[in-house]
Short mmCIF file of C-alpha atoms in Angstrom, two decimals:
data_model
loop_
_atom_site.label_atom_id
_atom_site.label_comp_id
_atom_site.label_asym_id
_atom_site.label_seq_id
_atom_site.Cartn_x
_atom_site.Cartn_y
_atom_site.Cartn_z
CA MET G 35 38.26 75.86 -14.30
CA GLY G 36 35.19 74.01 -15.59
CA GLU G 37 33.90 70.59 -14.66
CA ALA G 38 36.32 67.72 -14.11
CA PRO G 39 36.38 65.10 -16.89
CA PRO G 40 34.43 61.88 -16.32
CA THR G 41 36.35 59.00 -14.76
CA ASP G 42 34.78 55.99 -16.45
CA ILE G 43 35.55 56.50 -20.12
CA THR G 44 35.85 53.63 -22.59
CA VAL G 45 38.15 54.63 -25.44
CA ASN G 46 37.34 52.68 -28.59
CA ASN G 47 38.77 52.96 -32.07
CA TYR G 48 37.59 55.53 -34.59
CA ILE G 49 37.36 54.20 -38.12
CA ALA G 50 35.58 55.67 -41.18
CA GLY G 51 33.73 58.17 -39.01
CA GLN G 52 32.45 55.55 -36.55
CA ILE G 53 33.33 54.62 -32.98
CA CYS G 54 34.29 50.93 -33.14
CA PRO G 55 35.10 48.46 -30.36
CA PRO G 56 38.15 46.28 -31.03
CA ALA G 57 37.58 42.97 -32.79
CA SER G 58 39.13 41.18 -29.81
CA GLU G 59 36.83 42.98 -27.35
CA ASP G 60 39.91 43.29 -25.12
CA TYR G 61 40.73 46.48 -23.17
CA LEU G 62 43.56 47.89 -21.07
CA PRO G 63 43.02 50.00 -17.94
CA ILE G 64 43.79 53.74 -18.04
CA LEU G 65 45.32 54.94 -14.76
CA ASN G 66 45.56 58.42 -13.27
CA PRO G 67 49.28 58.74 -12.38
CA SER G 68 48.47 61.11 -9.50
CA THR G 69 46.41 58.45 -7.71
CA SER G 70 47.09 55.15 -9.54
CA LEU G 71 43.30 54.77 -9.76
CA GLN G 72 41.64 53.49 -12.92
CA ILE G 73 39.84 56.26 -14.82
CA GLY G 74 38.81 54.32 -17.91
CA GLN G 75 39.75 51.61 -20.36
CA VAL G 76 41.22 51.66 -23.85
CA ALA G 77 40.78 49.27 -26.76
CA LEU G 78 43.47 46.68 -27.42
CA SER G 79 43.47 46.53 -31.21
CA SER G 80 44.49 43.63 -33.39
CA PRO G 81 45.90 43.52 -36.94
CA GLN G 82 42.29 43.08 -38.10
CA ASP G 83 41.36 46.48 -36.61
CA VAL G 84 44.42 48.05 -38.21
CA ASP G 85 43.49 46.63 -41.61
CA THR G 86 39.97 48.05 -41.30
CA ALA G 87 41.33 51.48 -40.41
CA VAL G 88 43.89 51.50 -43.22
CA SER G 89 41.21 50.42 -45.72
CA ALA G 90 38.98 53.28 -44.58
CA ALA G 91 41.82 55.76 -45.05
CA GLN G 92 42.68 54.28 -48.43
CA SER G 93 39.08 54.68 -49.57
CA ALA G 94 38.97 58.31 -48.46
CA PHE G 95 42.30 59.23 -50.06
CA PRO G 96 41.25 59.83 -53.71
CA SER G 97 38.61 62.43 -52.89
CA TRP G 98 40.59 64.07 -50.07
CA SER G 99 43.80 64.38 -52.05
CA SER G 100 41.91 65.77 -55.06
CA LEU G 101 40.86 68.84 -53.06
CA THR G 102 43.02 71.91 -53.36
CA VAL G 103 45.49 72.64 -50.58
CA LYS G 104 43.42 75.71 -49.79
CA ALA G 105 40.25 73.62 -49.40
CA ARG G 106 41.98 71.19 -47.04
CA ALA G 107 43.42 74.06 -45.03
CA ALA G 108 39.92 75.46 -44.59
CA TYR G 109 38.94 72.34 -42.63
CA MET G 110 42.02 72.77 -40.45
CA LEU G 111 41.17 76.41 -39.81
CA LYS G 112 37.78 75.37 -38.43
CA PHE G 113 39.50 72.77 -36.27
CA HIS G 114 41.93 75.38 -34.94
CA ALA G 115 39.04 77.48 -33.62
CA LEU G 116 37.47 74.42 -31.98
CA VAL G 117 40.72 73.60 -30.17
CA ARG G 118 40.83 77.11 -28.75
CA GLU G 119 37.21 76.84 -27.61
CA ASN G 120 37.86 73.48 -25.93
CA ALA G 121 41.38 74.13 -24.63
CA GLN G 122 40.37 73.98 -20.97
CA GLU G 123 38.64 70.61 -21.30
CA LEU G 124 41.55 69.18 -23.27
CA ALA G 125 43.99 70.44 -20.64
CA GLN G 126 41.97 68.86 -17.84
CA LEU G 127 42.11 65.52 -19.65
CA ILE G 128 45.89 65.87 -19.92
CA VAL G 129 46.16 66.59 -16.20
CA GLN G 130 44.02 63.56 -15.43
CA GLU G 131 45.72 60.98 -17.63
CA ASN G 132 49.28 62.34 -17.84
CA GLY G 133 49.81 64.18 -14.55
CA LYS G 134 51.03 67.52 -15.91
CA ASN G 135 50.13 70.60 -13.93
CA ILE G 136 47.35 72.70 -15.44
CA THR G 137 49.72 75.36 -16.83
CA GLU G 138 51.81 72.71 -18.60
CA ALA G 139 48.66 71.03 -19.91
CA LEU G 140 47.34 74.27 -21.40
CA ALA G 141 50.77 74.85 -22.98
CA ASP G 142 50.64 71.31 -24.42
CA VAL G 143 47.40 72.24 -26.20
CA ALA G 144 48.57 75.69 -27.30
CA LYS G 145 51.85 74.40 -28.72
CA GLY G 146 50.06 71.68 -30.68
CA ASN G 147 47.64 74.25 -32.04
CA GLU G 148 50.61 76.29 -33.26
CA THR G 149 51.36 73.50 -35.71
CA VAL G 150 47.72 73.62 -36.81
CA GLU G 151 48.24 77.33 -37.56
CA TYR G 152 51.34 76.49 -39.57
CA ALA G 153 49.41 73.88 -41.56
CA CYS G 154 46.78 76.49 -42.40
CA SER G 155 49.50 78.45 -44.21
CA LEU G 156 50.51 75.53 -46.45
CA PRO G 157 48.70 76.95 -49.51
CA GLN G 158 51.43 79.60 -49.52
CA LEU G 159 54.29 77.35 -48.35
CA MET G 160 54.06 74.26 -50.56
CA GLN G 161 53.75 75.91 -53.92
CA GLY G 162 55.78 74.26 -56.66
CA LYS G 163 58.38 75.92 -58.87
CA ILE G 164 58.30 76.50 -62.60
CA ASP G 165 60.96 77.80 -64.93
CA ARG G 166 61.67 77.93 -68.65
CA VAL G 167 65.05 76.21 -68.72
CA SER G 168 65.64 76.61 -72.45
CA GLY G 169 63.96 78.02 -75.52
CA GLN G 170 61.13 75.50 -75.67
CA VAL G 171 61.57 73.44 -72.49
CA THR G 172 59.85 74.16 -69.18
CA CYS G 173 60.57 72.41 -65.88
CA GLN G 174 58.19 72.46 -62.94
CA ASP G 175 57.58 70.52 -59.75
CA ARG G 176 54.62 69.87 -57.52
CA ARG G 177 54.00 68.07 -54.24
CA ASP G 178 51.72 65.02 -54.26
CA ALA G 179 50.42 63.36 -51.10
CA LEU G 180 51.78 59.90 -50.27
CA GLY G 181 48.48 58.20 -49.41
CA VAL G 182 47.82 56.60 -46.02
CA VAL G 183 50.32 57.54 -43.31
CA ALA G 184 50.59 56.28 -39.73
CA SER G 185 51.42 58.37 -36.68
CA ILE G 186 52.58 56.54 -33.53
CA VAL G 187 52.93 58.86 -30.54
CA PRO G 188 54.13 58.68 -26.90
CA PHE G 189 52.55 59.50 -23.54
CA ASN G 190 54.48 62.59 -22.52
CA PHE G 191 52.59 65.20 -24.59
CA PRO G 192 49.09 63.83 -25.27
CA PHE G 193 48.12 66.73 -27.57
CA MET G 194 51.28 68.42 -28.83
CA VAL G 195 53.20 65.43 -30.20
CA PRO G 196 50.28 64.01 -32.26
CA PHE G 197 49.96 67.50 -33.72
CA TRP G 198 53.54 67.55 -34.86
CA THR G 199 52.30 65.26 -37.63
CA LEU G 200 48.50 65.33 -38.05
CA PRO G 201 47.95 68.88 -39.39
CA ILE G 202 50.76 68.86 -41.95
CA ALA G 203 50.03 65.31 -43.09
CA LEU G 204 46.36 66.11 -43.61
CA VAL G 205 46.70 69.48 -45.34
CA THR G 206 49.31 68.07 -47.72
CA GLY G 207 46.59 65.60 -48.79
CA ASN G 208 47.29 62.40 -46.87
CA CYS G 209 44.87 60.33 -44.83
CA ILE G 210 45.88 59.34 -41.30
CA VAL G 211 45.79 56.36 -39.00
CA LEU G 212 46.79 57.57 -35.53
CA LYS G 213 47.98 55.26 -32.74
CA PRO G 214 48.00 57.21 -29.45
CA SER G 215 49.85 55.99 -26.39
CA GLU G 216 47.71 53.45 -24.59
CA LYS G 217 48.65 55.29 -21.37
CA VAL G 218 47.05 58.62 -22.43
CA PRO G 219 44.29 58.01 -25.02
CA LEU G 220 41.61 60.27 -23.50
CA THR G 221 42.90 63.53 -24.98
CA MET G 222 42.94 62.28 -28.57
CA TYR G 223 39.54 60.65 -28.10
CA LYS G 224 38.19 64.13 -27.39
CA VAL G 225 40.17 65.50 -30.35
CA ILE G 226 38.41 63.04 -32.68
CA GLU G 227 35.13 64.65 -31.65
CA LEU G 228 36.54 68.07 -32.63
CA PHE G 229 37.70 66.76 -36.01
CA GLU G 230 34.13 65.59 -36.63
CA LYS G 231 32.74 68.99 -35.66
CA ALA G 232 35.18 70.63 -38.08
CA GLY G 233 33.58 68.56 -40.86
CA PHE G 234 36.50 66.37 -41.92
CA PRO G 235 35.20 63.66 -44.29
CA LYS G 236 34.86 60.11 -43.01
CA GLY G 237 37.98 58.02 -43.33
CA VAL G 238 40.39 60.94 -43.60
CA ILE G 239 41.27 60.60 -39.91
CA ASN G 240 41.22 57.23 -38.15
CA MET G 241 42.44 56.14 -34.73
CA VAL G 242 43.40 52.69 -33.47
CA ASN G 243 44.47 51.99 -29.92
CA GLY G 244 46.73 49.28 -28.60
CA THR G 245 50.30 48.19 -28.04
CA LYS G 246 53.04 46.31 -29.91
CA ASP G 247 50.79 44.17 -32.15
CA CYS G 248 48.94 47.26 -33.31
CA VAL G 249 52.15 49.15 -34.07
CA GLU G 250 53.70 46.26 -36.00
CA ALA G 251 50.52 45.82 -38.06
CA LEU G 252 50.59 49.51 -38.99
CA ILE G 253 54.24 49.38 -40.03
CA ASP G 254 53.82 46.19 -42.04
CA HIS G 255 50.59 47.12 -43.81
CA PRO G 256 51.32 47.46 -47.54
CA ASN G 257 48.97 50.44 -47.94
CA VAL G 258 50.67 52.48 -45.22
CA LYS G 259 53.15 54.60 -47.18
CA ALA G 260 54.95 56.34 -44.32
CA VAL G 261 55.31 56.07 -40.55
CA THR G 262 56.17 58.67 -37.93
CA PHE G 263 57.19 57.60 -34.46
CA VAL G 264 58.21 59.41 -31.27
CA GLY G 265 59.41 57.44 -28.24
CA SER G 266 62.45 55.77 -26.72
CA SER G 267 65.64 55.27 -28.75
CA PRO G 268 65.61 51.45 -28.78
CA VAL G 269 62.06 51.35 -30.10
CA ALA G 270 62.71 54.21 -32.54
CA LYS G 271 65.54 52.20 -34.07
CA ILE G 272 63.35 49.08 -34.32
CA VAL G 273 60.58 51.07 -36.02
CA SER G 274 62.99 52.73 -38.43
CA ASP G 275 64.75 49.49 -39.35
CA ARG G 276 61.44 47.69 -39.87
CA CYS G 277 60.10 50.46 -42.10
CA HIS G 278 63.26 50.68 -44.17
CA SER G 279 63.36 46.92 -44.65
CA LEU G 280 60.02 47.43 -46.43
CA ASN G 281 61.37 50.45 -48.37
CA LYS G 282 58.90 52.58 -46.42
CA ARG G 283 59.46 56.20 -45.49
CA CYS G 284 59.93 56.72 -41.74
CA THR G 285 60.93 59.37 -39.26
CA ALA G 286 61.52 57.99 -35.76
CA LEU G 287 62.56 60.33 -32.97
CA GLY G 288 64.22 58.76 -29.95
CA GLY G 289 65.51 59.86 -26.56
CA ALA G 290 68.04 62.40 -25.38
CA LYS G 291 70.71 63.32 -22.87
CA ASN G 292 70.69 67.11 -22.98
CA HIS G 293 73.55 69.12 -21.49
CA LEU G 294 73.39 72.66 -20.14
CA ILE G 295 76.73 74.49 -19.90
CA ALA G 296 76.95 77.40 -17.46
CA LEU G 297 79.87 79.80 -17.95
CA PRO G 298 81.23 82.04 -15.17
CA ASP G 299 79.68 85.11 -16.84
CA CYS G 300 76.11 83.72 -16.76
CA ASP G 301 73.31 85.54 -14.99
CA VAL G 302 72.98 83.41 -11.83
CA GLU G 303 69.34 84.14 -11.03
CA GLY G 304 68.06 83.72 -14.58
CA THR G 305 70.20 80.66 -15.25
CA ALA G 306 69.10 78.89 -12.07
CA GLN G 307 65.44 79.52 -12.81
CA ASP G 308 65.78 78.27 -16.37
CA VAL G 309 67.76 75.17 -15.37
CA VAL G 310 65.12 74.14 -12.83
CA VAL G 311 62.25 74.67 -15.28
CA SER G 312 64.16 72.69 -17.91
CA TYR G 313 64.92 69.62 -15.79
CA ALA G 314 61.89 69.54 -13.46
CA GLY G 315 59.12 70.88 -15.69
CA CYS G 316 56.68 68.18 -16.84
CA ALA G 317 58.40 65.98 -14.21
CA GLY G 318 61.38 65.75 -16.55
CA GLN G 319 59.40 63.64 -19.02
CA ARG G 320 60.34 65.37 -22.25
CA CYS G 321 63.05 64.76 -24.77
CA MET G 322 64.16 68.40 -24.54
CA ALA G 323 64.56 68.41 -20.74
CA ALA G 324 67.91 69.20 -19.17
CA SER G 325 69.69 66.16 -17.81
CA VAL G 326 73.24 67.32 -17.08
CA LEU G 327 74.44 70.72 -15.85
CA LEU G 328 78.13 71.38 -16.55
CA ILE G 329 79.42 74.27 -14.44
CA VAL G 330 82.57 75.76 -15.92
CA GLY G 331 85.39 77.11 -13.75
CA ASP G 332 86.61 76.83 -10.19
CA LYS G 333 84.13 74.70 -8.21
CA GLU G 334 84.87 76.90 -5.18
CA GLY G 335 84.33 80.08 -7.18
CA ALA G 336 81.69 82.55 -6.04
CA VAL G 337 79.60 82.34 -9.21
CA GLN G 338 79.80 78.57 -9.44
CA LYS G 339 78.77 78.05 -5.81
CA ALA G 340 76.03 80.67 -6.03
CA LEU G 341 74.56 79.05 -9.13
CA LEU G 342 74.44 75.56 -7.65
CA ASP G 343 72.98 76.85 -4.37
CA LYS G 344 70.31 78.79 -6.27
CA VAL G 345 69.37 75.76 -8.41
CA ILE G 346 68.90 73.67 -5.26
CA GLU G 347 66.93 76.42 -3.53
CA LYS G 348 64.52 76.87 -6.42
CA ALA G 349 64.06 73.13 -7.02
CA ALA G 350 63.48 72.51 -3.31
CA GLY G 351 60.67 75.07 -3.36
CA ILE G 352 58.58 73.07 -5.85
CA LYS G 353 55.50 71.41 -4.39
CA ALA G 354 53.85 68.17 -5.48
CA GLY G 355 50.55 68.39 -7.34
CA THR G 356 48.89 69.44 -10.59
CA ALA G 357 48.05 73.08 -9.81
CA ALA G 358 49.95 75.87 -11.56
CA GLY G 359 53.60 75.96 -10.48
CA GLN G 360 53.53 72.50 -8.95
CA MET G 361 55.17 69.32 -10.27
CA GLY G 362 53.03 66.33 -11.08
CA PRO G 363 53.81 62.60 -10.99
CA VAL G 364 55.72 60.53 -13.50
CA ILE G 365 53.56 58.41 -15.75
CA ASP G 366 53.58 55.02 -13.99
CA SER G 367 55.19 52.86 -11.33
CA GLN G 368 57.69 51.39 -13.82
CA SER G 369 58.98 54.87 -14.69
CA MET G 370 59.21 55.76 -11.01
CA ALA G 371 61.18 52.60 -10.25
CA LYS G 372 63.61 53.36 -13.10
CA ILE G 373 64.19 56.93 -11.86
CA LEU G 374 64.74 55.75 -8.29
CA SER G 375 67.25 53.16 -9.47
CA TYR G 376 69.43 55.89 -11.03
CA ILE G 377 69.38 57.92 -7.81
CA GLU G 378 70.28 54.86 -5.74
CA GLN G 379 73.05 53.80 -8.12
CA SER G 380 74.54 57.30 -8.07
CA GLU G 381 74.61 57.18 -4.30
CA LYS G 382 76.36 53.79 -4.35
CA ASP G 383 78.92 55.16 -6.83
CA GLY G 384 79.88 57.97 -4.46
CA ALA G 385 77.91 60.88 -5.91
CA LYS G 386 76.39 63.39 -3.49
CA ILE G 387 72.59 63.71 -3.42
CA LEU G 388 72.21 67.47 -2.93
CA LEU G 389 68.42 67.39 -3.23
CA ASP G 390 66.62 64.08 -2.72
CA GLY G 391 63.32 63.65 -4.54
CA ARG G 392 62.72 60.33 -2.82
CA THR G 393 61.28 62.24 0.13
CA TRP G 394 58.15 62.86 -1.94
CA MET G 395 57.31 59.17 -1.83
CA LYS G 396 56.68 59.46 1.92
CA GLU G 397 55.01 62.86 1.71
CA MET G 398 52.60 61.70 -1.03
CA GLU G 399 52.09 58.19 0.32
CA ASP G 400 48.36 58.73 0.91
CA ASN G 401 47.87 59.70 -2.76
CA LYS G 402 49.37 56.43 -3.99
CA GLY G 403 50.56 58.32 -7.04
CA ASN G 404 53.89 58.10 -8.87
CA PHE G 405 55.56 61.09 -7.23
CA VAL G 406 59.32 61.60 -7.33
CA GLY G 407 60.50 65.06 -6.36
CA PRO G 408 63.15 67.20 -8.06
CA THR G 409 66.57 65.66 -7.48
CA VAL G 410 70.04 67.18 -7.83
CA ILE G 411 73.09 64.90 -7.87
CA LEU G 412 76.68 66.18 -7.73
CA HIS G 413 79.00 63.75 -9.52
CA SER G 414 82.75 63.36 -9.23
CA ASN G 415 82.88 60.76 -12.02
CA LYS G 416 81.71 61.77 -15.48
CA THR G 417 81.08 58.12 -16.41
CA ASP G 418 78.40 57.54 -13.73
CA LYS G 419 75.27 55.97 -15.22
CA ALA G 420 73.14 58.99 -14.36
CA MET G 421 75.63 61.18 -16.25
CA CYS G 422 75.44 59.07 -19.40
CA GLU G 423 72.01 57.42 -19.75
CA GLU G 424 68.56 58.85 -20.35
CA ILE G 425 66.57 58.88 -17.09
CA PHE G 426 63.38 60.63 -18.26
CA GLY G 427 62.53 62.06 -14.89
CA PRO G 428 63.16 65.11 -12.65
CA VAL G 429 66.83 64.33 -12.00
CA LEU G 430 69.66 66.79 -12.68
CA SER G 431 73.26 65.56 -12.73
CA VAL G 432 75.78 68.30 -11.94
CA TYR G 433 79.46 68.10 -12.86
CA HIS G 434 82.20 70.71 -12.52
CA VAL G 435 84.53 71.19 -15.49
CA ALA G 436 87.67 73.27 -15.55
CA THR G 437 87.61 74.36 -19.20
CA TRP G 438 85.31 75.01 -22.11
CA GLN G 439 86.95 72.20 -24.04
CA GLU G 440 86.21 69.70 -21.26
CA ALA G 441 82.55 70.70 -21.36
CA ILE G 442 82.43 70.16 -25.12
CA GLU G 443 84.16 66.77 -24.84
CA ILE G 444 81.60 65.54 -22.29
CA GLU G 445 78.62 66.79 -24.27
CA ASN G 446 79.86 65.51 -27.60
CA SER G 447 80.82 62.08 -26.30
CA ASN G 448 77.25 61.17 -25.41
CA PRO G 449 75.44 59.04 -28.03
CA PHE G 450 72.39 61.30 -28.25
CA GLY G 451 72.05 64.49 -30.27
CA ASN G 452 68.84 66.28 -29.42
CA ALA G 453 69.54 69.51 -27.53
CA ALA G 454 72.20 71.50 -25.69
CA ALA G 455 72.39 75.00 -24.26
CA VAL G 456 74.97 77.48 -23.01
CA TYR G 457 74.42 80.18 -20.38
CA THR G 458 76.53 83.29 -20.86
CA SER G 459 76.34 87.08 -21.13
CA ASN G 460 78.85 87.18 -23.98
CA GLY G 461 77.83 86.61 -27.60
CA GLY G 462 81.32 85.52 -28.58
CA HIS G 463 81.36 82.88 -25.87
CA ALA G 464 77.98 81.60 -27.03
CA GLU G 465 79.14 81.41 -30.64
CA TRP G 466 82.20 79.35 -29.65
CA PHE G 467 79.94 76.68 -28.12
CA LEU G 468 77.26 76.83 -30.84
CA THR G 469 79.84 75.92 -33.49
CA ARG G 470 81.20 72.96 -31.52
CA VAL G 471 78.28 71.30 -29.75
CA ARG G 472 77.08 68.00 -31.24
CA ALA G 473 73.29 68.39 -31.12
CA SER G 474 70.64 69.63 -33.52
CA MET G 475 68.61 72.04 -31.33
CA LEU G 476 70.78 74.54 -29.50
CA GLY G 477 69.95 77.18 -26.92
CA VAL G 478 71.57 80.34 -25.63
CA ASN G 479 70.24 81.11 -22.15
CA ILE G 480 67.28 78.83 -22.98
CA GLY G 481 67.26 75.39 -21.40
CA ILE G 482 64.43 74.02 -23.55
CA PRO G 483 65.45 75.19 -27.05
CA VAL G 484 62.39 73.87 -28.89
CA PRO G 485 62.16 75.44 -32.36
CA ARG G 486 58.85 77.21 -32.89
CA GLU G 487 57.03 77.18 -36.22
CA PRO G 488 58.06 77.65 -38.98
CA PHE G 489 61.32 76.01 -37.82
CA SER G 490 61.39 72.22 -37.82
CA PHE G 491 61.89 69.84 -34.88
CA GLY G 492 64.17 66.82 -34.91
CA GLY G 493 67.32 65.31 -33.47
CA LEU G 494 70.72 64.95 -35.12
CA TYR G 495 71.23 62.32 -37.81
CA GLY G 496 73.64 59.60 -36.79
CA THR G 497 72.75 59.75 -33.09
CA ARG G 498 70.32 57.84 -30.86
CA SER G 499 67.97 60.84 -30.94
CA LYS G 500 66.97 60.43 -34.58
CA TYR G 501 66.42 57.57 -36.97
CA GLY G 502 64.92 57.68 -40.43
CA ASP G 503 64.11 60.55 -42.72
CA MET G 504 63.80 64.29 -42.25
CA ASP G 505 62.40 66.36 -39.39
CA ILE G 506 58.91 65.89 -38.01
CA THR G 507 57.59 69.49 -38.26
CA GLY G 508 58.07 72.58 -40.43
CA ASP G 509 59.48 72.30 -43.93
CA GLY G 510 60.97 68.93 -43.01
CA ALA G 511 57.44 67.60 -42.53
CA ILE G 512 56.27 69.06 -45.84
CA GLU G 513 59.08 67.16 -47.53
CA PHE G 514 58.35 64.00 -45.54
CA PHE G 515 54.62 63.85 -46.24
CA THR G 516 54.80 64.51 -49.99
CA ASN G 517 56.41 63.19 -53.14
CA ARG G 518 58.06 65.89 -55.19
CA ILE G 519 56.95 65.29 -58.79
CA LYS G 520 59.13 66.87 -61.48
CA ILE G 521 57.70 67.64 -64.94
CA THR G 522 59.69 68.63 -68.02
CA SER G 523 57.67 69.86 -71.02
CA LYS G 524 58.53 70.71 -74.62
CA TRP G 525 56.02 72.05 -77.08
CA PRO G 526 56.28 72.19 -80.92
CA ASN G 527 58.27 74.97 -82.49
CA THR G 528 56.33 78.16 -82.81
CA THR G 529 56.07 79.77 -86.24
CA VAL G 530 56.51 83.27 -84.89
CA PRO G 531 59.73 84.34 -86.66
CA GLU G 532 61.42 86.04 -83.72
CA TYR G 533 61.19 82.82 -81.63
CA VAL G 534 62.80 80.82 -84.41
CA THR G 535 65.66 83.11 -85.27
CA GLY G 536 65.83 85.27 -82.18
CA VAL G 537 65.70 89.03 -81.96
CA GLN G 538 68.97 90.85 -82.32
CA GLU G 539 69.83 93.99 -80.43
CA GLY G 540 73.25 95.41 -81.10
CA GLY G 541 74.30 92.17 -82.76
CA VAL G 542 73.31 90.02 -79.71
CA VAL G 543 70.46 87.47 -79.74
CA VAL G 544 68.27 88.39 -76.74
CA ASN G 545 65.24 86.16 -77.37
CA GLY G 546 64.93 82.70 -78.88
CA GLY G 547 67.84 81.40 -80.83
CA THR G 548 69.62 78.06 -80.55
CA ASP G 549 69.94 76.38 -77.14
CA HIS G 550 73.15 74.33 -77.38
CA ALA G 551 72.50 72.64 -73.98
CA ASN G 552 69.15 71.23 -75.16
CA PHE G 553 69.52 67.61 -76.29
CA ALA G 554 65.78 66.96 -76.65
CA GLY G 555 65.00 65.40 -80.03
CA ARG G 556 68.53 65.51 -81.44
CA MET G 557 71.82 63.63 -81.15
#
């Protein structure tokens, strides 16, 4: 497994190829969520630090953007190899600062590195188009980088989520200012070291740490041309509105309330396993996690009862910890308190707690970590708070519905639009739901329907899951991080006779001739 990471790290900013303390000389503690012990400190940056970082990126932009896409991709290819070589150390940092189990942490790194692989293929994917649209007029387009872009990322995936944006932004020719979550900065601090080893020029990648003041300074800076954000819905809306008030490009991904719909013809064993992994994996701290399980049909039916019993059995078998197969803590005491409040409120409202994760608090008391076990709540009221609001923890709300249409009405009435899934053995049944569900990432017998490259990731426009412009990965990211420049060219008439008069074959002009749709140079 390798040596454990050090526990006394000071995370400073990284600007123009240099490690820089914040101008304020202020720091925040970094806590291990498994123990609540301090494992380091992270810089608390000011607008002055942000301005220095943006200036460094602005200075690096002309030379970086003038390289060919292929040349920029070559740097990323070197970085990809370094991530693979250092995957174990990166995963251990994720375990330490985020609380994922080691398997989830390694997957965090591997999934982020998938986007690096995708970015290495951009020389083939972002080619422009060219066409002769009339006799002497040619149209073409190309993609130009925006300039300096900011990436503001959350705590729940310390490697993967930053790499939804960094590789594509860089290979398309932009320079980056990254703002990691102040709760999990250790992973990206190590990543900066790998970027240096890959040979990226100074100023192309910069990192500032901090909280609200740092984020607002990034958004407001006139030389930051675009902002990406991933986090809670209220903050995503604030970020998007602030960017758009400045006529600044922004994609801001918010929260979710993802519904899983189990039909009577589902495979009980496979469905139960997938449901538990979806809602309890990563301690439920992911925007693609299951939150509500809608079981269709007679609540006393054999399949329906067997499925619910199997979900409870499998979830109850999960142990606390960060080894493979275990479930780690939630990120901090505030998150734990919020999760507990939803369980308690559900109980007050008359819901049945079929599996109570609050027992972990007593079992793990000596650890002093933020442990809440997998919880299953059976609701009789579809308007209970836990049925409607994002909890962001290992809590599954279960509700019995009589019909397919009732399941669709519940799913589609929620204000989010990230993910939904149906469990069935019948393709026709699956298709009926896939054409009616109001979410942007849909699964069939997959409770975490995350699109893999080259498909793009992002919630549904017009919901609380997505604000701003375009998706954050795939071809959506190529569009987001570039300006599409269109060029129309006309050259003087050629004197070659056949291009003036056209060549006739069988009385038909097949080359040259008059273009009646061309208004260039005539009225």
